[in-house]
């Protein structure tokens, strides 16, 4: 079963704009990860944030984690057409299997 | 970096036949491997967790007799879809957890199964 929900389900923006995607989950977690998936392809790991961390940066990516609200956000700044993909959050709990959110389909228009 | 391979990358089979998908950790030992299924425009759904040398643990709603999982070594797990039907057509993705880095999980590139 999936761990939680992501919103929006789909997001369409212009190149250069920022994109924000949110992820909510249901149970306590050890860490949360964000992945990108191009259509019909495998997963690309973007960033991992541990439960005791609140914010993490990697290049144009910024991830926040609010364990009190059981939510996370992924911000992509200065988006590019190549960022067009589906983005998934995935949580790991004590049993350490990974559960995925529903995903956000991002379209960046040139 | 850690690499997980899957074979085949795509397969087409006829309804009623069985298909085996392999998942290998190429440069690390994986005590635990996970199998996911992804339908078009949907998320990844965990099907089962397999530990080396023991029986797989299946998620609720996943038929263990239909999706046979074998994890015979620290670098290989196989998923066999038995008596495949068109509704089994999906993208199957495996992942492997490095035995030395407990929280790291590495994903394979996926296998697209089409049942005609």
Short mmCIF file of C-alpha atoms in Angstrom, two decimals, chain A residues 4-49:
data_model
loop_
_atom_site.label_atom_id
_atom_site.label_comp_id
_atom_site.label_asym_id
_atom_site.label_seq_id
_atom_site.Cartn_x
_atom_site.Cartn_y
_atom_site.Cartn_z
CA UNK A 4 0.63 8.92 1.46
CA UNK A 5 -0.46 11.54 -0.95
CA UNK A 6 1.25 14.13 -3.04
CA UNK A 7 -0.11 17.35 -4.36
CA UNK A 8 -0.58 18.65 -6.82
CA UNK A 9 -1.14 15.57 -8.95
CA UNK A 10 -0.07 17.59 -11.96
CA UNK A 11 1.76 20.88 -12.28
CA UNK A 12 2.47 22.89 -15.42
CA UNK A 13 4.82 25.88 -15.32
CA UNK A 14 6.97 27.99 -17.60
CA UNK A 15 10.71 27.55 -17.83
CA UNK A 16 12.45 29.68 -15.23
CA UNK A 17 9.63 29.48 -12.70
CA UNK A 18 9.86 27.60 -9.43
CA UNK A 19 7.97 24.35 -8.87
CA UNK A 20 6.78 23.22 -5.47
CA UNK A 21 5.48 19.74 -4.78
CA UNK A 22 4.13 18.50 -1.47
CA UNK A 23 4.02 15.07 0.08
CA UNK A 24 2.10 13.89 3.12
CA UNK A 25 2.49 10.59 4.87
CA UNK A 26 0.72 8.66 7.56
CA UNK A 27 3.15 6.91 9.89
CA UNK A 28 6.36 7.76 11.69
CA UNK A 29 9.38 7.61 9.44
CA UNK A 30 13.14 7.21 9.60
CA UNK A 31 13.77 9.14 6.43
CA UNK A 32 12.07 10.50 3.35
CA UNK A 33 13.46 10.52 -0.16
CA UNK A 34 12.49 12.21 -3.39
CA UNK A 35 12.81 10.54 -6.77
CA UNK A 36 12.31 11.63 -10.35
CA UNK A 37 11.02 9.38 -13.09
CA UNK A 38 10.91 10.21 -16.75
CA UNK A 39 8.10 8.60 -18.69
CA UNK A 40 8.58 4.85 -18.94
CA UNK A 41 11.99 4.94 -17.33
CA UNK A 42 13.55 4.00 -14.00
CA UNK A 43 13.85 6.10 -10.88
CA UNK A 44 16.49 8.72 -10.31
CA UNK A 45 17.32 9.44 -6.68
CA UNK A 46 17.27 13.16 -5.92
CA UNK A 47 17.68 13.69 -2.22
CA UNK A 48 17.29 12.01 1.17
CA UNK A 49 16.25 13.81 4.31
#
